[in-house]
mmCIF file of C-alpha atoms in Angstrom:
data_model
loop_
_atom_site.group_PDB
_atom_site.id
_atom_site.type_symbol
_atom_site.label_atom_id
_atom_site.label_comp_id
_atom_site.label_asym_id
_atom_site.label_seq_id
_atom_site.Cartn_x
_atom_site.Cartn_y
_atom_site.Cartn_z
ATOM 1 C CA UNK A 1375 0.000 0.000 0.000
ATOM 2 C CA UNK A 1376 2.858 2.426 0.842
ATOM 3 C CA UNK A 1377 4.119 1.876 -2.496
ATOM 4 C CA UNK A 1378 1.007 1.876 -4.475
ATOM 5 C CA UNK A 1379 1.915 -2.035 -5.699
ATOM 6 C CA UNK A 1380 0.960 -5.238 -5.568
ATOM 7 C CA UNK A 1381 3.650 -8.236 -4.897
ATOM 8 C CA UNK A 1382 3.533 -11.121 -7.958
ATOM 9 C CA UNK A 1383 1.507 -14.162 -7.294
ATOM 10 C CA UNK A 1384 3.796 -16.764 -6.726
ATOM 11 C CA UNK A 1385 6.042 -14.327 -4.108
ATOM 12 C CA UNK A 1386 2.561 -13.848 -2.470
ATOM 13 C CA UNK A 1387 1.731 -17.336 -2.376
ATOM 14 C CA UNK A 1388 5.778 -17.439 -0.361
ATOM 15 C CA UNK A 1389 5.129 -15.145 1.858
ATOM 16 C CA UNK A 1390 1.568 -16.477 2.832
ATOM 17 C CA UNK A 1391 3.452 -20.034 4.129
ATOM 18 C CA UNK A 1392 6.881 -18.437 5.658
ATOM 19 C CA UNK A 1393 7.750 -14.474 6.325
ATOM 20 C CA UNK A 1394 11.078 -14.811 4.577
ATOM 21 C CA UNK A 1395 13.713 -17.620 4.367
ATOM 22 C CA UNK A 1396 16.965 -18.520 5.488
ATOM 23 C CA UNK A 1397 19.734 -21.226 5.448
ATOM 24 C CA UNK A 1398 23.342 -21.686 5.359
ATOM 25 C CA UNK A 1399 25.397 -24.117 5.484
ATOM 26 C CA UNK A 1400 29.284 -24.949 6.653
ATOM 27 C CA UNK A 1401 32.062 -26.985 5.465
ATOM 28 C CA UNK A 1402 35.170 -28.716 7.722
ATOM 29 C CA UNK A 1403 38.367 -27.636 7.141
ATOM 30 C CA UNK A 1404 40.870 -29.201 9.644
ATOM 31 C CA UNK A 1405 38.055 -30.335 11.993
ATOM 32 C CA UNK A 1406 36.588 -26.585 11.887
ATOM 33 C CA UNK A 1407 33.465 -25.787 10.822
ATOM 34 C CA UNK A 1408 33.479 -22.595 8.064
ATOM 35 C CA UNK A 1409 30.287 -21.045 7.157
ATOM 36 C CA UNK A 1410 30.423 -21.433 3.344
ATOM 37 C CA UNK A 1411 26.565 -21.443 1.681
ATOM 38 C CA UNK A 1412 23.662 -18.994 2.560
ATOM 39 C CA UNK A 1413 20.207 -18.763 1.174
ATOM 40 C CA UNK A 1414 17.874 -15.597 2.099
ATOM 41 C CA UNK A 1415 14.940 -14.111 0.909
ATOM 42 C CA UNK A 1416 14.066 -11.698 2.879
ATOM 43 C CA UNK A 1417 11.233 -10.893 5.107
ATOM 44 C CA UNK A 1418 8.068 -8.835 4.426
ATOM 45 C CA UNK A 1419 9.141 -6.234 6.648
ATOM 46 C CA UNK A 1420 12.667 -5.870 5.055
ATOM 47 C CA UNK A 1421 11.888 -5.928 1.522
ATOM 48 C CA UNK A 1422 13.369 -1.932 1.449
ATOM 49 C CA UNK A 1423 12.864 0.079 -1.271
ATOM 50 C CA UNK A 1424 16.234 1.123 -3.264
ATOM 51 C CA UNK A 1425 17.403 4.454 -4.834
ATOM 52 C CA UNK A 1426 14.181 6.519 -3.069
ATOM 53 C CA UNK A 1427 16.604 8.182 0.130
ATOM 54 C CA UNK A 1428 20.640 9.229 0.131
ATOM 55 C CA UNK A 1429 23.132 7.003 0.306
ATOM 56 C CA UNK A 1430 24.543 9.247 2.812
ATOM 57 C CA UNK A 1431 23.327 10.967 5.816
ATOM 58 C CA UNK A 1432 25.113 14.177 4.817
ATOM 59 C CA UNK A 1433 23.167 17.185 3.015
ATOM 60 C CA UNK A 1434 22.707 17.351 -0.352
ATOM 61 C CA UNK A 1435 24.466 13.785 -0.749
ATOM 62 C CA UNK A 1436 23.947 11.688 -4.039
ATOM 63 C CA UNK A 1437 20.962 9.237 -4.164
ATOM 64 C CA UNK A 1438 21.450 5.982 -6.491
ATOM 65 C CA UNK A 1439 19.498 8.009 -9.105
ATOM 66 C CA UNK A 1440 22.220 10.543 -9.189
ATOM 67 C CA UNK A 1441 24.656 7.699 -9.311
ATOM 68 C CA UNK A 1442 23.291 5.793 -12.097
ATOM 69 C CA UNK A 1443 25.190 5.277 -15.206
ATOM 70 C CA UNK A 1444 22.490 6.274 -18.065
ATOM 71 C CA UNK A 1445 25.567 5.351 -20.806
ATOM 72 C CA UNK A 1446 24.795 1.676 -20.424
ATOM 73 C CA UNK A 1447 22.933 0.440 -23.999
ATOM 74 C CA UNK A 1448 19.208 -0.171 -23.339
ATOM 75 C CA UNK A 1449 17.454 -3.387 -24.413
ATOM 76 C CA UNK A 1450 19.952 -3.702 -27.176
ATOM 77 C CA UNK A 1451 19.063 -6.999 -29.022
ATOM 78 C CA UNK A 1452 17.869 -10.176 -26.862
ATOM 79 C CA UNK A 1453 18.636 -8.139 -24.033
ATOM 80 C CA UNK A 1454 15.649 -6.458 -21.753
ATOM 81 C CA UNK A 1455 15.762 -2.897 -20.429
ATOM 82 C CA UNK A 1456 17.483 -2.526 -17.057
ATOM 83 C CA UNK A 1457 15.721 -1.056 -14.165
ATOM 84 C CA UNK A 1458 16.047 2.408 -13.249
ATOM 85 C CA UNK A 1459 16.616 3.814 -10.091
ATOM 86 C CA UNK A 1460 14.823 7.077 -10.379
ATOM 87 C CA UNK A 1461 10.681 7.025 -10.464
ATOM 88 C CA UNK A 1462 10.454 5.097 -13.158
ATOM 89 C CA UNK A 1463 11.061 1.899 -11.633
ATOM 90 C CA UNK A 1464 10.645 0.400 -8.027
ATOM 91 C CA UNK A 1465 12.878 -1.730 -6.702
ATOM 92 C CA UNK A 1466 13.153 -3.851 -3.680
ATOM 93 C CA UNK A 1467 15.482 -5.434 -1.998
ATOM 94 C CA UNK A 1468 14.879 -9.289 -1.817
ATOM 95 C CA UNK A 1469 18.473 -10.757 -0.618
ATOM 96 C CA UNK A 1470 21.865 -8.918 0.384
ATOM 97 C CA UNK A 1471 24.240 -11.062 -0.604
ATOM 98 C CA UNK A 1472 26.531 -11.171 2.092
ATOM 99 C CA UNK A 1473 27.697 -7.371 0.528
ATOM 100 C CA UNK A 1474 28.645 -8.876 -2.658
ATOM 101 C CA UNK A 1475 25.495 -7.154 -4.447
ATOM 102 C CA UNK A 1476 21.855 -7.130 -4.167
ATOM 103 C CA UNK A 1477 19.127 -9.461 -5.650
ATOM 104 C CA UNK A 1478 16.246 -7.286 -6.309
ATOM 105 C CA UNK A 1479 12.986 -7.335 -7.269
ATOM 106 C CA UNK A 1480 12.217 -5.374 -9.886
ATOM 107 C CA UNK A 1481 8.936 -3.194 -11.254
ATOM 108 C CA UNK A 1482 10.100 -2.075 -14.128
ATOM 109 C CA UNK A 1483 7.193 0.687 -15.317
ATOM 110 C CA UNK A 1484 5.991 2.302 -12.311
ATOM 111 C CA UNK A 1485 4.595 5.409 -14.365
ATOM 112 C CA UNK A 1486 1.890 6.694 -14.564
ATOM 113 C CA UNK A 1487 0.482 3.175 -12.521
ATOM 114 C CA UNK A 1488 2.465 0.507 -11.224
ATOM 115 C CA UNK A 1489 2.979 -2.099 -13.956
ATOM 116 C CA UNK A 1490 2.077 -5.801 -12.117
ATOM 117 C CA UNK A 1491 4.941 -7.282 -14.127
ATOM 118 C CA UNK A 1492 7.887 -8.082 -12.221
ATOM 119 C CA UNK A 1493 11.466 -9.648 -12.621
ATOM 120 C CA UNK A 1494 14.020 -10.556 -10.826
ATOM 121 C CA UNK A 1495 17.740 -8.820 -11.109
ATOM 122 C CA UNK A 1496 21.372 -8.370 -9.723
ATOM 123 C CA UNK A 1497 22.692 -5.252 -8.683
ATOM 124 C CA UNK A 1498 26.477 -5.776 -8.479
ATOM 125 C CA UNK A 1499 28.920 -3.622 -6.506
ATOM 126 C CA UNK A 1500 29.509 -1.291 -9.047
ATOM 127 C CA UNK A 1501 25.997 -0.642 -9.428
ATOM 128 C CA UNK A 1502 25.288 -2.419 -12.730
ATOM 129 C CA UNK A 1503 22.415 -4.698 -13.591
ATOM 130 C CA UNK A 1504 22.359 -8.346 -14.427
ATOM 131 C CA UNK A 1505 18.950 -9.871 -15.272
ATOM 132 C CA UNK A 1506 18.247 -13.464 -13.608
ATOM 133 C CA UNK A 1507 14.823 -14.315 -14.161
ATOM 134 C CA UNK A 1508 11.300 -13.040 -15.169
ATOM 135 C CA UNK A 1509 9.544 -14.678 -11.878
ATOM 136 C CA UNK A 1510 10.085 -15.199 -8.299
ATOM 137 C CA UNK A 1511 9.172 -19.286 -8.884
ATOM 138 C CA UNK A 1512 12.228 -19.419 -11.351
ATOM 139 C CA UNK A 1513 15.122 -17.579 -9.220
ATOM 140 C CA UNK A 1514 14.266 -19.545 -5.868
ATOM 141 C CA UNK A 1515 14.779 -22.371 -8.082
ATOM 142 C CA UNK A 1516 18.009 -21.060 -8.997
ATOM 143 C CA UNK A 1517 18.860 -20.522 -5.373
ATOM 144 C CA UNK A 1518 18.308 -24.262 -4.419
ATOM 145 C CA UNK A 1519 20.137 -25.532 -7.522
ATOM 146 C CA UNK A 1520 23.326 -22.832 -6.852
ATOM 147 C CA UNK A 1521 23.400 -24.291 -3.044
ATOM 148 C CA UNK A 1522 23.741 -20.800 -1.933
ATOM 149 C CA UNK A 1523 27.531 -20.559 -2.833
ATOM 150 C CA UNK A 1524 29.301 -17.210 -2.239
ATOM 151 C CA UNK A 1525 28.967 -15.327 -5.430
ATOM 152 C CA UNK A 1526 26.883 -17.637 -7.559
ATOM 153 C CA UNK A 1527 24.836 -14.499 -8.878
ATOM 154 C CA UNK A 1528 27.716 -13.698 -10.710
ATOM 155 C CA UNK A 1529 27.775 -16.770 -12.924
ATOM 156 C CA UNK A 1530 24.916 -14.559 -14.832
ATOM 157 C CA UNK A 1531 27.052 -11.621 -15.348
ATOM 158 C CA UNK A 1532 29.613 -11.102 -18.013
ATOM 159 C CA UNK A 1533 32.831 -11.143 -15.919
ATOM 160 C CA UNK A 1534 31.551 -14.285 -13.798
ATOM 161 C CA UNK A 1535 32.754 -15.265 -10.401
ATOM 162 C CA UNK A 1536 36.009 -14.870 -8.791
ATOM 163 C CA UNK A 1537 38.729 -17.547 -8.747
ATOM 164 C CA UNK A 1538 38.018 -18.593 -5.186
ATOM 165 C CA UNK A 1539 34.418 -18.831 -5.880
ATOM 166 C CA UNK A 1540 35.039 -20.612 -9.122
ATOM 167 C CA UNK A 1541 37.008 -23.156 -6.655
ATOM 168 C CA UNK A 1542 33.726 -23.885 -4.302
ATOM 169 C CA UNK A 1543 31.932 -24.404 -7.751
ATOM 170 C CA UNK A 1544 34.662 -26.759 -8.959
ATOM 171 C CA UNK A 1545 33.862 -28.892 -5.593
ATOM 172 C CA UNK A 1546 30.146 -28.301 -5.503
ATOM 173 C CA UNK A 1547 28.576 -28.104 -8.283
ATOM 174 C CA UNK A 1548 31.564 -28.767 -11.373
ATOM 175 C CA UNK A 1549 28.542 -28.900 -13.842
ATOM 176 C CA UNK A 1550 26.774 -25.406 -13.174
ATOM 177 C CA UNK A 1551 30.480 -23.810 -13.804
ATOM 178 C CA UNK A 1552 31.764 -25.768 -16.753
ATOM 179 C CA UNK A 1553 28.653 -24.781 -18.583
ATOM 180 C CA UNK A 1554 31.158 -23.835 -21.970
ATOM 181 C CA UNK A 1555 32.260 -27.749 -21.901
ATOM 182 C CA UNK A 1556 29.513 -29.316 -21.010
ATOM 183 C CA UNK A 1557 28.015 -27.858 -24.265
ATOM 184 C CA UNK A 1558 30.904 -28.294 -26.163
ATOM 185 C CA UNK A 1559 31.184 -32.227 -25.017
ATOM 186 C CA UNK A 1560 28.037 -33.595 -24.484
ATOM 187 C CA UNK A 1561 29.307 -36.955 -23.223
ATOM 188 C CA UNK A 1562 31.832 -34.856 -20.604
ATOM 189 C CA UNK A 1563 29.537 -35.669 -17.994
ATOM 190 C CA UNK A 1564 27.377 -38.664 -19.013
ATOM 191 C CA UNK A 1565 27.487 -41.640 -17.020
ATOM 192 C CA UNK A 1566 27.627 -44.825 -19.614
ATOM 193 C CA UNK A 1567 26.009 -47.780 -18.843
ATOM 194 C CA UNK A 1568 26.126 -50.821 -20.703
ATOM 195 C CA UNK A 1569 23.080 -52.894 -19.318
ATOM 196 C CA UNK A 1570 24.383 -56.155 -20.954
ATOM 197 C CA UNK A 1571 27.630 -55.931 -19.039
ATOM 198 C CA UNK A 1572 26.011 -54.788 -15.604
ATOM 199 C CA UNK A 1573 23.420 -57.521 -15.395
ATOM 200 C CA UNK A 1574 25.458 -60.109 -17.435
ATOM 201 C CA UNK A 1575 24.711 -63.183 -15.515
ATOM 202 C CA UNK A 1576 28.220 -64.846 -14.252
ATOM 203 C CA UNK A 1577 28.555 -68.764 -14.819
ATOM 204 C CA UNK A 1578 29.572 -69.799 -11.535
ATOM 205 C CA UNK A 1579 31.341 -72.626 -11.120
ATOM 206 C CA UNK A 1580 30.022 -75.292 -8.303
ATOM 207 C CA UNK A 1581 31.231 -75.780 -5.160
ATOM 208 C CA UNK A 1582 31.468 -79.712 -4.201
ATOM 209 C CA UNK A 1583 30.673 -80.360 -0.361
ATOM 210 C CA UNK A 1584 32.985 -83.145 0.653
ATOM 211 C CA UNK A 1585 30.381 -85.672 2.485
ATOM 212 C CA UNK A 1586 31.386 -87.604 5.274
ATOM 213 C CA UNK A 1587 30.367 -91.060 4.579
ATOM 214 C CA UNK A 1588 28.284 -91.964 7.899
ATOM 215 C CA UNK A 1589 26.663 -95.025 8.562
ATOM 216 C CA UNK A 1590 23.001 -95.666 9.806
ATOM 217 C CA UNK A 1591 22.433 -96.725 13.279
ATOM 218 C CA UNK A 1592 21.302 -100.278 12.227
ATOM 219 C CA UNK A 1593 24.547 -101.162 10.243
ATOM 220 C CA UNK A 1594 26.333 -99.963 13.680
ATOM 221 C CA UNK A 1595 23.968 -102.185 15.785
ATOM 222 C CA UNK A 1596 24.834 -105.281 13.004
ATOM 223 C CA UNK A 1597 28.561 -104.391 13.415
ATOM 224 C CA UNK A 1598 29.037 -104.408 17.553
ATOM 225 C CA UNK A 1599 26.839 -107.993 17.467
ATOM 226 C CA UNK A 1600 28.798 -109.583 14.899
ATOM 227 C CA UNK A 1601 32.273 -108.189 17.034
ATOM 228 C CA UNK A 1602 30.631 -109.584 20.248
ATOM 229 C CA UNK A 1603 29.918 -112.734 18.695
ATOM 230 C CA UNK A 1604 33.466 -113.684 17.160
ATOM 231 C CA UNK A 1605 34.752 -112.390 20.448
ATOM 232 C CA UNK A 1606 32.103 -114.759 22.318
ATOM 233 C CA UNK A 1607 32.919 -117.845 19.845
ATOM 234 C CA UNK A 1608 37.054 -117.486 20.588
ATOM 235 C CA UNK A 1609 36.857 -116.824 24.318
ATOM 236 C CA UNK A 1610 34.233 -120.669 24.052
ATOM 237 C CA UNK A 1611 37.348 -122.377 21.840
ATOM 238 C CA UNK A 1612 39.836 -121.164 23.905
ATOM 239 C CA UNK A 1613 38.070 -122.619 26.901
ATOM 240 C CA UNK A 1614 37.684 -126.028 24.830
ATOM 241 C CA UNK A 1615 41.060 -126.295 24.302
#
């Protein structure tokens, strides 16, 4: 209401189940945890407005309007307008990225009414913007997929991330950052299976189980009475004799 606008259906739908999100994540390096991943959207109540008050609290100190570089080529090609930071675009601020830029959410034509389209872009540190999606739906998805790892907004911008980042992405996600060969060779990261070797049944061969001949009770029984009867029959001729 404060900003005459009306938040996109499927960030509506977000904030309706949770006021905001957050997770991170740590790796061990020599049996110490280090905080490495974080995912944020931000709350309702900090979804701030950008470019409407002074970067600084002194008088007469430039806005982000004043700042703005109005050189940069507009919609040139495949490539949409970038936002504005003046009054004809609002802006808001949907995750800070640990000071490494802004992900922002984006009304593009806010004169003479608030347009209800929306998109989603980066605002780097040098102030220039780098489009990521066209919905809310599509970026979180691009959150969950990136893990959260420092920097990954800058895989969408021309100069990409920096070589430490590019290291985490080399670990965690080799794929998403190897993009260029993965296109280049499809079969670079294709598991091959051969089904005829995996389930190709293995002639075994048998095992033969040495038996112990044993012999039945009876054939015991027959043996002790013959023995006690030859032993019976000498002791009687011995006794003849």
């Amino acid at each position: 209401q404060k900003n005459s606008c009306v938040l996109p259906e499927d960030l509506k739908n977000f904030y309706l189940m949770t006021d905001g999100f957050q997770m991170t994540w740590s790796v061990k390096t020599d049996d110490t945890p280090m905080p490495l991943g974080s995912m944020v959207i931000n709350s309702v109540s900090k979804l701030c407005r950008l470019g409407g008050s002074s970067m600084y609290t002194l008088p007469s100190a430039p806005t982000l309007a004043d700042l703005e570089d109005d050189t940069d080529e507009e919609g040139n090609g495949d490539k949409p307008e970038k936002p504005h930071f003046d009054s004809r675009s609002l802006i808001f601020e949907l995750d800070p990225c640990n000071g490494n830029g802004k992900v922002c959410l984006v009304y593009k034509h806010a004169e003479p009414v608030v347009s209800p389209d929306t998109e989603i872009w980066f605002l780097d540190r040098a102030l220039y913007w780098h489009f990521l999606t066209k919905t809310f739906t599509a970026y979180y998805r691009l959150l969950i997929t990136h893990l959260g790892l420092p920097q990954w907004q800058y895989a969408f911008t021309s100069y990409g991330v920096s070589p430490q980042a590019k290291q985490w992405f080399n670990m965690y996600k080799p794929i998403t950052i190897n993009t260029a060969l993965l296109s280049e060779e499809a079969d670079c990261f294709v598991n091959k299976l051969d089904p005829n070797k995996v389930f190709k049944s293995k002639n075994k061969t048998p095992v033969l189980k040495k038996k112990t001949l044993s012999q039945p009770p009876s054939s015991q029984k027959s043996q002790t009475n013959v023995t006690s009867a030859k032993t019976s029959s000498l002791a009687g001729n011995s006794s003849r004799k």
